[in-house]
CSV table of C-alpha atoms in Angstrom, one decimal:
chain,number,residue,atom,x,y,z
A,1,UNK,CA,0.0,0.0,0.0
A,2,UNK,CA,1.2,3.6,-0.5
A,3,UNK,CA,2.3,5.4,2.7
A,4,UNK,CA,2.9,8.9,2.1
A,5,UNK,CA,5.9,10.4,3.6
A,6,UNK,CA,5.4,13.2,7.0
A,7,UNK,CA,8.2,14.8,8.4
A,8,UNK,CA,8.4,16.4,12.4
A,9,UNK,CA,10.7,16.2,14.8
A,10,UNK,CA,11.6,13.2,16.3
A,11,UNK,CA,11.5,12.6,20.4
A,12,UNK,CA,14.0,11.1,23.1
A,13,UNK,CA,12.5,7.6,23.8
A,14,UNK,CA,14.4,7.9,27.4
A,15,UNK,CA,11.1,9.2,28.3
A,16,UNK,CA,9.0,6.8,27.3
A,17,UNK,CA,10.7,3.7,29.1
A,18,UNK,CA,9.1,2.0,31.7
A,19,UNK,CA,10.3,3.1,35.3
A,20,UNK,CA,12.3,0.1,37.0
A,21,UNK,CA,10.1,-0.8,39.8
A,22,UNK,CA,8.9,-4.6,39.7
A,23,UNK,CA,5.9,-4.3,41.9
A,24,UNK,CA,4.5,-1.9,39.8
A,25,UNK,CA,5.1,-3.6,36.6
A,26,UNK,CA,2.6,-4.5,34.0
A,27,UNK,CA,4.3,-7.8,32.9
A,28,UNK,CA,1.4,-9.6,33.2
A,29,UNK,CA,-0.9,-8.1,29.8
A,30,UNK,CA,-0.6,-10.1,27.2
A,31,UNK,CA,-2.2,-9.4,23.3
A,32,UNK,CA,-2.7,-12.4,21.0
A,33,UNK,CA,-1.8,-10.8,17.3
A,34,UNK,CA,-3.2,-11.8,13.8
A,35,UNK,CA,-1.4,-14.1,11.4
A,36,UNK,CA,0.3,-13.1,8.4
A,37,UNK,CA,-2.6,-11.8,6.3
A,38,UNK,CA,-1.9,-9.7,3.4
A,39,UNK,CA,-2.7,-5.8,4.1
A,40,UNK,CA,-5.4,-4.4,2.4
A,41,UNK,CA,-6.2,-1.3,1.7
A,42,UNK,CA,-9.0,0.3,3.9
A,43,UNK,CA,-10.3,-2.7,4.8
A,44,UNK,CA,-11.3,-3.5,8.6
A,45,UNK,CA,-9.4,-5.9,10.5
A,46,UNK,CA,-10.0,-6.7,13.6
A,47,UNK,CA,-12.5,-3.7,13.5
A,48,UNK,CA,-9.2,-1.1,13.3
A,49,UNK,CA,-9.6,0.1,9.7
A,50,UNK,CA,-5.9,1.1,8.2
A,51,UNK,CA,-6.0,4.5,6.5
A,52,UNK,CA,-4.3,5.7,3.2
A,53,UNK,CA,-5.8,9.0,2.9
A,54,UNK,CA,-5.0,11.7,5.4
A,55,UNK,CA,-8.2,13.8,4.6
A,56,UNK,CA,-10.4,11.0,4.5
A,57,UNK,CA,-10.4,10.5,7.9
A,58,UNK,CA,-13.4,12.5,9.6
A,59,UNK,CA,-14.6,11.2,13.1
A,60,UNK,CA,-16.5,14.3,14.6
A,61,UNK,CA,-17.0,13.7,17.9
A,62,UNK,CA,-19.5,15.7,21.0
A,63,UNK,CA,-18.3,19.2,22.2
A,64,UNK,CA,-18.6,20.4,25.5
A,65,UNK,CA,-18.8,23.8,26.8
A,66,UNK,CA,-15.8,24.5,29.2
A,67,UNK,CA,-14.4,27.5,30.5
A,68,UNK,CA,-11.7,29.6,29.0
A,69,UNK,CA,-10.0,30.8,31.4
A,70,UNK,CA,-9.6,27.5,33.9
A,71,UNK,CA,-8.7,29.3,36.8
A,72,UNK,CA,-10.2,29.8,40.8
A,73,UNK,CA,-13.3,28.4,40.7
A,74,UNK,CA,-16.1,31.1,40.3
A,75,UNK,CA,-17.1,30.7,44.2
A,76,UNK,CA,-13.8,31.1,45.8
A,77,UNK,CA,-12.8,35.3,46.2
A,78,UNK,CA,-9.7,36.2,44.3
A,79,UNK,CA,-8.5,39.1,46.0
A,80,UNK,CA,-8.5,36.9,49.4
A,81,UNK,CA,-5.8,35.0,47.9
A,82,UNK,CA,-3.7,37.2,47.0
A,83,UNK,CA,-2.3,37.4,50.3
A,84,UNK,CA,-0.1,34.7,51.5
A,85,UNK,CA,-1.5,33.2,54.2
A,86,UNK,CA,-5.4,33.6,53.3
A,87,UNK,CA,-4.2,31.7,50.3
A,88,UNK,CA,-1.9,29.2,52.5
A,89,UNK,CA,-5.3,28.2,54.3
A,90,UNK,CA,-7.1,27.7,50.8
A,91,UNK,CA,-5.5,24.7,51.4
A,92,UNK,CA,-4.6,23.8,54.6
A,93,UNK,CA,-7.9,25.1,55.8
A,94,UNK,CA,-8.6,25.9,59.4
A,95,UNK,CA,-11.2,23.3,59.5
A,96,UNK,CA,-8.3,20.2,59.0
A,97,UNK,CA,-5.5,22.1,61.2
A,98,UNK,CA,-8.6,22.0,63.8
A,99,UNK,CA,-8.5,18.4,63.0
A,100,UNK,CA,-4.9,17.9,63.4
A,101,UNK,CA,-4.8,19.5,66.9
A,102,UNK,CA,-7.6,17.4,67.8
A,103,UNK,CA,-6.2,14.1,66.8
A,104,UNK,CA,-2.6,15.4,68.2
A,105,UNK,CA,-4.2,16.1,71.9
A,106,UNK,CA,-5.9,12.8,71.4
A,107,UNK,CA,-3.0,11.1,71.1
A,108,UNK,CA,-1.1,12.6,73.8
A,109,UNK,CA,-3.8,11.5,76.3
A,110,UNK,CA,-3.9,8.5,75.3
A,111,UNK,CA,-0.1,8.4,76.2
A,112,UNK,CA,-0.7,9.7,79.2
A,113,UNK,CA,-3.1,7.1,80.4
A,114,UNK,CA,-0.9,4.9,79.3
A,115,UNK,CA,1.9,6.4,81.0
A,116,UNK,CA,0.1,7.5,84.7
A,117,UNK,CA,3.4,7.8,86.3
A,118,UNK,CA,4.2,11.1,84.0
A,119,UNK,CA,2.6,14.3,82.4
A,120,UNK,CA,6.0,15.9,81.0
A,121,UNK,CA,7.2,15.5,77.6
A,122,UNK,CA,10.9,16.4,77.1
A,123,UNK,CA,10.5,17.9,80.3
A,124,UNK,CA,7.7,20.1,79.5
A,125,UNK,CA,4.4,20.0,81.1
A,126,UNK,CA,2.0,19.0,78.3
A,127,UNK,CA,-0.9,21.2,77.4
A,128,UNK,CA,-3.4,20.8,75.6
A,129,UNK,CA,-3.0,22.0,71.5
A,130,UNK,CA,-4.9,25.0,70.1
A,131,UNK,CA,-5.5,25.5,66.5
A,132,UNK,CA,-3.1,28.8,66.5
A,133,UNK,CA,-0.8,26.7,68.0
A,134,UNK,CA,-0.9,24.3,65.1
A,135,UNK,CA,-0.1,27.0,62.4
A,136,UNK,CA,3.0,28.1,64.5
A,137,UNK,CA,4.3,24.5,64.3
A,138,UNK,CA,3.5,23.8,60.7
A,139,UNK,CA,5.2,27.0,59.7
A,140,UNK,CA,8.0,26.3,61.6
A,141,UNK,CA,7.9,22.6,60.3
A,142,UNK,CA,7.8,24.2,57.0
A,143,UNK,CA,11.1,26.3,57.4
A,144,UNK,CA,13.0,23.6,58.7
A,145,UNK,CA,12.7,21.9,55.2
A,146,UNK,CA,13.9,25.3,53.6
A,147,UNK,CA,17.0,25.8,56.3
A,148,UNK,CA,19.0,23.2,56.9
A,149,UNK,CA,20.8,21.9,60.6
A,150,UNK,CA,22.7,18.9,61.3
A,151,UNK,CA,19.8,18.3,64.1
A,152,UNK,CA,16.0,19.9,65.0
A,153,UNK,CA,17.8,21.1,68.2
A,154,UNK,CA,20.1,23.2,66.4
A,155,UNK,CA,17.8,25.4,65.3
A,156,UNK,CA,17.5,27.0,68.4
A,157,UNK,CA,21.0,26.7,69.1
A,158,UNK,CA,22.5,29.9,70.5
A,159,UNK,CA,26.0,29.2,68.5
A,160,UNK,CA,25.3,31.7,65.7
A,161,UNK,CA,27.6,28.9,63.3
A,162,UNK,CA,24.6,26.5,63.2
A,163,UNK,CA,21.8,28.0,64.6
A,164,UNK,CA,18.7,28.0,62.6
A,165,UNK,CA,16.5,31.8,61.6
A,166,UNK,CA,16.1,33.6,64.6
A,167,UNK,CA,11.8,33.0,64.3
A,168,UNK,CA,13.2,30.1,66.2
A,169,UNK,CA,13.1,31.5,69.4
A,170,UNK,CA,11.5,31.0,72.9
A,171,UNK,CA,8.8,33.2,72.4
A,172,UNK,CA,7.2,31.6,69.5
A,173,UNK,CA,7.4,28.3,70.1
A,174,UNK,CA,10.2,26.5,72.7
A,175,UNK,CA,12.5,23.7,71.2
A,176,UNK,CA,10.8,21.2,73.4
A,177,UNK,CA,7.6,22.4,72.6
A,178,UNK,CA,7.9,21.9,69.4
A,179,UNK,CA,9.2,18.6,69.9
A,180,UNK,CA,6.2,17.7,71.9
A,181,UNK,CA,4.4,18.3,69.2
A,182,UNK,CA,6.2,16.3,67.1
A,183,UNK,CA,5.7,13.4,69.0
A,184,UNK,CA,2.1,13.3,69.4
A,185,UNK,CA,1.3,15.4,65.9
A,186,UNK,CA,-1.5,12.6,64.5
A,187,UNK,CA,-3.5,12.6,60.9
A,188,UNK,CA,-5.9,10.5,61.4
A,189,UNK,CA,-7.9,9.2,64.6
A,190,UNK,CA,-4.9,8.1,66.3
A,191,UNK,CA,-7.7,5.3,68.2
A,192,UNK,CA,-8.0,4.0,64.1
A,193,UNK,CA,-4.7,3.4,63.0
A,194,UNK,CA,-3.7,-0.1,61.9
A,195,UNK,CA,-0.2,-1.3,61.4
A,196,UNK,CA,-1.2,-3.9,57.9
A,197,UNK,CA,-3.2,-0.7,56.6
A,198,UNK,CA,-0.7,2.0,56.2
A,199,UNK,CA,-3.8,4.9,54.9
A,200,UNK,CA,-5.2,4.9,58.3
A,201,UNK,CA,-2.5,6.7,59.5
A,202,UNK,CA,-2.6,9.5,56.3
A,203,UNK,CA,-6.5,8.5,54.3
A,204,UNK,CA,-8.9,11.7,56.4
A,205,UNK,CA,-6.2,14.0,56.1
A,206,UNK,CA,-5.4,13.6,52.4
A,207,UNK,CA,-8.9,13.3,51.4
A,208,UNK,CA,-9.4,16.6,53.0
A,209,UNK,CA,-6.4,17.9,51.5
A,210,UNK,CA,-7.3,17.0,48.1
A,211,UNK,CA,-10.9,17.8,48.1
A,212,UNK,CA,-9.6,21.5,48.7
A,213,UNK,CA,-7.3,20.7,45.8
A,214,UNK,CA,-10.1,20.4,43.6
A,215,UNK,CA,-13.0,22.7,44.9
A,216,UNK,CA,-10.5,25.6,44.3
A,217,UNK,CA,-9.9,25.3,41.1
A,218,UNK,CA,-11.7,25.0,37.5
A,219,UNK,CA,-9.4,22.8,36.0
A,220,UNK,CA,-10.8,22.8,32.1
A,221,UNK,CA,-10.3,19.9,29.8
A,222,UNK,CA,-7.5,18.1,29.7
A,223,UNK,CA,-5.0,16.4,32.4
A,224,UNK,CA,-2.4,14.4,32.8
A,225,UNK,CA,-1.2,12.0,34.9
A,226,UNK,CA,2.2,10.8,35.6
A,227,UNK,CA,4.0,10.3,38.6
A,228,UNK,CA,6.3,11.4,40.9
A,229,UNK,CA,9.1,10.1,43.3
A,230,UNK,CA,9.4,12.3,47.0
A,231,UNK,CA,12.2,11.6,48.2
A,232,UNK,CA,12.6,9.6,51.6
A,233,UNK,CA,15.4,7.5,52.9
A,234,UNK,CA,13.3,6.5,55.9
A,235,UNK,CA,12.0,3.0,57.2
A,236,UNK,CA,8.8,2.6,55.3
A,237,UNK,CA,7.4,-0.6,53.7
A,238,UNK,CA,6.3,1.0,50.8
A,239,UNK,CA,9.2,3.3,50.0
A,240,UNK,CA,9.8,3.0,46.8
A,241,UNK,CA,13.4,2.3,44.6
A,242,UNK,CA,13.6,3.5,41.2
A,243,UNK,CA,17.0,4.0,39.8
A,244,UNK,CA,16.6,6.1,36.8
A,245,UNK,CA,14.7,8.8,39.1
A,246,UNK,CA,16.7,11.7,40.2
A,247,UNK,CA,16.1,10.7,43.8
A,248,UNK,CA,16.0,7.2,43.9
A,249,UNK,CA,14.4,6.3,47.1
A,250,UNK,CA,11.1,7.8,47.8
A,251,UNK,CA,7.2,7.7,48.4
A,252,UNK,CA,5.7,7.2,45.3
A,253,UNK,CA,3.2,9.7,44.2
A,254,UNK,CA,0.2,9.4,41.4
A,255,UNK,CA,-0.6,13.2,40.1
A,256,UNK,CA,-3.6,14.8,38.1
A,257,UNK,CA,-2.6,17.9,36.8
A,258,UNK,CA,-4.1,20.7,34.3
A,259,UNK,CA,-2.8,21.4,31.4
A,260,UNK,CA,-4.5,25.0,31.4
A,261,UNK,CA,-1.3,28.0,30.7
A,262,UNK,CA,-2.8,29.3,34.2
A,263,UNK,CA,-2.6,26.0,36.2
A,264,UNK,CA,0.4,24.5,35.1
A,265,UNK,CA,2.0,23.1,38.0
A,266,UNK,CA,-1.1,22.9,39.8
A,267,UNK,CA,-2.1,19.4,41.5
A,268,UNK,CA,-5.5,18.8,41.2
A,269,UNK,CA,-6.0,15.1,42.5
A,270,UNK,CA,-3.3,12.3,43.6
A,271,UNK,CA,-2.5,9.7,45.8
A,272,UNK,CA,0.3,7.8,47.3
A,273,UNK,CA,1.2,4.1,46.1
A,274,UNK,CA,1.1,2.0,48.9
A,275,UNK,CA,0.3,-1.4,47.2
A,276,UNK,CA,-1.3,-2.4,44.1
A,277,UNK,CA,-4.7,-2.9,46.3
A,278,UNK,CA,-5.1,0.7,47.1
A,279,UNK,CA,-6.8,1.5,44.0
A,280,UNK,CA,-10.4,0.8,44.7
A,281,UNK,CA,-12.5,1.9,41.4
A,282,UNK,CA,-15.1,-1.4,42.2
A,283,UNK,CA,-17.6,0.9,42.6
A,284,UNK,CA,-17.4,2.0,38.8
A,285,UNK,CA,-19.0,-0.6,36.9
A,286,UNK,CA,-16.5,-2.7,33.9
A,287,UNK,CA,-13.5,-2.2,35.5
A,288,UNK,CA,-13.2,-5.8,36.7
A,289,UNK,CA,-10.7,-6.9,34.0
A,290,UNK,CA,-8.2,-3.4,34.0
A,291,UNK,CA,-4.7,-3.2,35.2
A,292,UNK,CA,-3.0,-1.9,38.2
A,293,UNK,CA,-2.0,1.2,35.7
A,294,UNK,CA,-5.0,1.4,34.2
A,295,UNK,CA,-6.9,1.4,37.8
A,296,UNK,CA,-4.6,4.1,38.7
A,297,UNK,CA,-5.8,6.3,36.1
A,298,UNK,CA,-9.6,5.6,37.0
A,299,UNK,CA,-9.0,6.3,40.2
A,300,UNK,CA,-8.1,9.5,39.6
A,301,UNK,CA,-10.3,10.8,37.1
A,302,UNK,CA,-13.7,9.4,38.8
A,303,UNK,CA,-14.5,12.5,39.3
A,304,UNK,CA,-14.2,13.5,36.3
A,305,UNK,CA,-15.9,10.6,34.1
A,306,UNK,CA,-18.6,11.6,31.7
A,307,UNK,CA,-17.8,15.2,31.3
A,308,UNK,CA,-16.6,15.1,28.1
A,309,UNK,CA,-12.8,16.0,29.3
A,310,UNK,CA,-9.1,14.1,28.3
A,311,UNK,CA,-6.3,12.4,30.1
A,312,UNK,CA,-2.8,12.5,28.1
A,313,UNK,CA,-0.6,9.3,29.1
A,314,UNK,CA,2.7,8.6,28.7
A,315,UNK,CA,3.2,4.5,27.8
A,316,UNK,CA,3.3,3.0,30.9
A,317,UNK,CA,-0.4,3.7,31.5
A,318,UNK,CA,-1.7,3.5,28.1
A,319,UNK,CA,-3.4,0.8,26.6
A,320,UNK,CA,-6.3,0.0,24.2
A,321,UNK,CA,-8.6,-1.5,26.6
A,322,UNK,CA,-8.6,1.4,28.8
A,323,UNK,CA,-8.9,4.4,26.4
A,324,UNK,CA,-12.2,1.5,25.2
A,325,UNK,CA,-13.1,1.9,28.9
A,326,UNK,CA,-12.8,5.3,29.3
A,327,UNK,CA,-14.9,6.6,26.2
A,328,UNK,CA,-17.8,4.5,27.8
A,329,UNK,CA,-17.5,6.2,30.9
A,330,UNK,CA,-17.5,9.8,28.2
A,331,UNK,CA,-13.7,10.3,28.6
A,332,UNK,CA,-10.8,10.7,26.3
A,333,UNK,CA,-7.3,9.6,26.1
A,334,UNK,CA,-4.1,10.5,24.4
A,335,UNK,CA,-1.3,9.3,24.8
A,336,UNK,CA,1.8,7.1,23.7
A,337,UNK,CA,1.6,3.4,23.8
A,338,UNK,CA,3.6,0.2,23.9
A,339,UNK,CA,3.0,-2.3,20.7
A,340,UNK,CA,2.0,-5.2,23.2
A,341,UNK,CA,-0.7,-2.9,24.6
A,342,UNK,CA,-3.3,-4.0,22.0
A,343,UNK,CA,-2.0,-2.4,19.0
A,344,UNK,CA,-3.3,-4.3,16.2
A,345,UNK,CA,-1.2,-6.6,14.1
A,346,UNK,CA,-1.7,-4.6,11.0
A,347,UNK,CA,-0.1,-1.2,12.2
A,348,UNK,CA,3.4,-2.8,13.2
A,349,UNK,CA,3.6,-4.7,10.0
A,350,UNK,CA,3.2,-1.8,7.2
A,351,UNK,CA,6.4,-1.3,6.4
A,352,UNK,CA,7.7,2.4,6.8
A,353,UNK,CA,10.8,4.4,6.3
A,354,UNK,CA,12.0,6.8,8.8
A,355,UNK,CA,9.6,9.8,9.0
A,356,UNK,CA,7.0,8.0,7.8
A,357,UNK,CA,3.6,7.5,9.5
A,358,UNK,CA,0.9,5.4,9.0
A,359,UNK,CA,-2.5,5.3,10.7
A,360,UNK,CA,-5.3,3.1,11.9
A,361,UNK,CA,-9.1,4.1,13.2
A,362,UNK,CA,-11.6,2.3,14.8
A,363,UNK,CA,-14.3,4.0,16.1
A,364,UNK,CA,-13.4,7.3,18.3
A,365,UNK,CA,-9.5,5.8,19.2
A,366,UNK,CA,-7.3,6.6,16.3
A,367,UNK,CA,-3.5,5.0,16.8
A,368,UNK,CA,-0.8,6.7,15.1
A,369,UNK,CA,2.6,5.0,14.1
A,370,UNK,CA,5.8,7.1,13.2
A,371,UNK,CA,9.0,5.8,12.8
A,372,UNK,CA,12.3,7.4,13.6
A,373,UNK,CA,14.9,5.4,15.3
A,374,UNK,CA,12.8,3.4,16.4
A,375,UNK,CA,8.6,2.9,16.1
A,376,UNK,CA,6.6,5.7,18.1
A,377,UNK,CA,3.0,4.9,18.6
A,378,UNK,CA,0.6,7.1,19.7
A,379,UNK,CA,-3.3,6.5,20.7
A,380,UNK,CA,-5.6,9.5,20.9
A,381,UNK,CA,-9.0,10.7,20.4
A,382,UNK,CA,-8.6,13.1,17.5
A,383,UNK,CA,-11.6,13.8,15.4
A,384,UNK,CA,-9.4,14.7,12.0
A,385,UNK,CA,-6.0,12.3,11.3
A,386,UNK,CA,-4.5,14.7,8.9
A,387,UNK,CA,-3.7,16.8,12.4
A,388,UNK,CA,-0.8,14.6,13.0
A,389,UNK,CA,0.8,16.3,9.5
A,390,UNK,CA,3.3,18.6,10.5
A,391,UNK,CA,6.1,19.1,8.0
A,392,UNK,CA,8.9,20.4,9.5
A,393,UNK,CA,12.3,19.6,7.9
């Protein structure tokens, strides 16, 4: 069949390789592929129809109406947040650092009763934790990620060579204080933690936490979701190890982000990986048979299923079956994807030069192959195949 030839730049494929992290691997999806049929020309195989003819290709699909500017949602006050801290507790509202001194002086009785013999904590006469108290010690918490010292004590050392900024004084908040705090600072119930379920410790306070994430902001159409490694050298189960990451050991983080100019940077949903179990999307009906990466997409764009909106993926998450999935629940995906992740037989055997492309359709998923170096595929939603033809050299 004739391919025509399309030029554009080519991409590093260091980005598209799969992070080096076992438990999260998708080793298990399997796709049985066709025989060794002769090609033909626009005919459907498989139900993915191979396309010739750029302009041919016409898929209109349902337009919703979205905002254009994608910024503070209409409710919240603009001018508020211009200052620092009103915007500060946008997020960490008073209503969850009112929880956090509740669940902090509930754990520190519960010590006590424990512990009848005592009522001192680094010899400081406990008392009980008021919300203002709270905001001290988070903002202090804060700055000790920003200034470093060998040691917490240091920071209200009175050698001037490794003392910390002088906010960390007596007359703020006392260096045993503070570490009082930080021995009974709780965020959850500290009556419903559970060693074998590591959320109860962290699930009220981020579900707070991200529910403020989202009700600020009107996040438009399209997200993307990748993750991220936080660094932590700690003794955690779940820490994570992943090589080619800039900081190997960490907590791994899933994140939805806008892709509005405005919001760029801006984390609208996530969640931590804790085990392949914590991604509950049972509740949404056909996802019995997806993978742990495709359950991690789900779960975080339930709440925003059947809005007409899109989710770009990079190729560990994307497959076939979930961008299938996903327009039934009146979503869209783009994204790059692996040639084992149900891309039909009959794209990967045209044979192509480099800078050539050749397409496939079926339905409202349109796959894309290019080849450079090496084969590029690419599964999106677009309506019109001929905007894929960008000649640039």
């Amino acid at each position: 069949m004739n391919v025509q030839d399309y030029y554009t730049d080519s991409d590093d494929d260091s980005e598209y390789e799969l992070s080096d992290n076992s438990d999260m691997s998708d080793s298990d999806e399997t796709y049985s592929e066709t025989g060794d049929d002769e090609l033909v020309e626009n005919v459907t195989m498989d139900e993915w129809q191979v396309l010739s003819d750029p302009f041919s290709d016409q898929v209109p699909r349902a337009t919703q109406n979205f905002s254009s500017e994608y910024t503070f949602h209409p409710a919240i006050d603009m001018e508020e947040c211009r200052d620092p801290v009103n915007c500060f507790e946008c997020f960490l509202s008073p209503n969850i650092v009112a929880k956090l001194s509740e669940w902090t002086n509930r754990r520190a009785e519960m010590y006590f009763e424990q512990n009848t013999n005592t009522r001192t904590v680094y010899g400081v006469q406990w008392k009980k934790l008021e919300k203002e108290e709270m905001y001290v010690f988070i903002a202090l918490h804060i700055l000790t990620g920003l200034v470093k010292c060998p040691r917490i004590t240091d920071y209200w050392s009175n050698n001037i060579l490794c003392a910390g900024p002088k906010v960390f004084n007596k007359s703020i908040m006392s260096r045993n204080r503070y570490l009082s705090i930080l021995k009974f600072i709780r965020f959850s119930p500290p009556e419903a933690a559970r060693n074998n379920a590591p959320l109860s410790r962290l699930g009220i306070y981020m579900s707070m936490l991200k529910d403020n994430c989202k009700t600020l902001v009107d996040p438009g159409p399209v997200f993307a979701i990748d993750e991220h490694l936080m660094l932590y050298k700690g003794r955690l189960h779940f820490r994570q190890y992943i090589k080619t990451k800039r900081n190997r050991f960490g907590i791994k983080l899933f994140a939805m982000c806008p892709s509005a100019p405005h919001l760029r940077g801006y984390t609208w949903n996530f969640c931590l990986y804790v085990g392949k179990d914590n991604f509950n999307v049972s509740h949404i009906p056909g996802t019995g048979n997806l993978t742990v990466s495709d359950r991690i997409v789900v779960h975080l764009a339930q709440n925003i299923l059947n809005s007409g909106r899109e989710v770009i993926l990079d190729n560990w998450y994307t497959s076939v079956r979930l961008s299938q999935f996903l327009l039934t629940q009146g979503t869209y995906l783009t994204g790059t994807i692996r040639s084992n992740r149900g891309v039909p037989a009959q794209l990967t055997r045209i044979p192509l030069e480099r800078y050539q492309s050749c397409f496939v359709r079926k339905d409202m998923q349109l796959l894309v192959r290019y080849k450079d170096k090496k084969d590029v595929y690419l599964l999106t939603k677009q309506e019109l195949q001929c905007k894929y033809i960008i000649t640039i050299r």
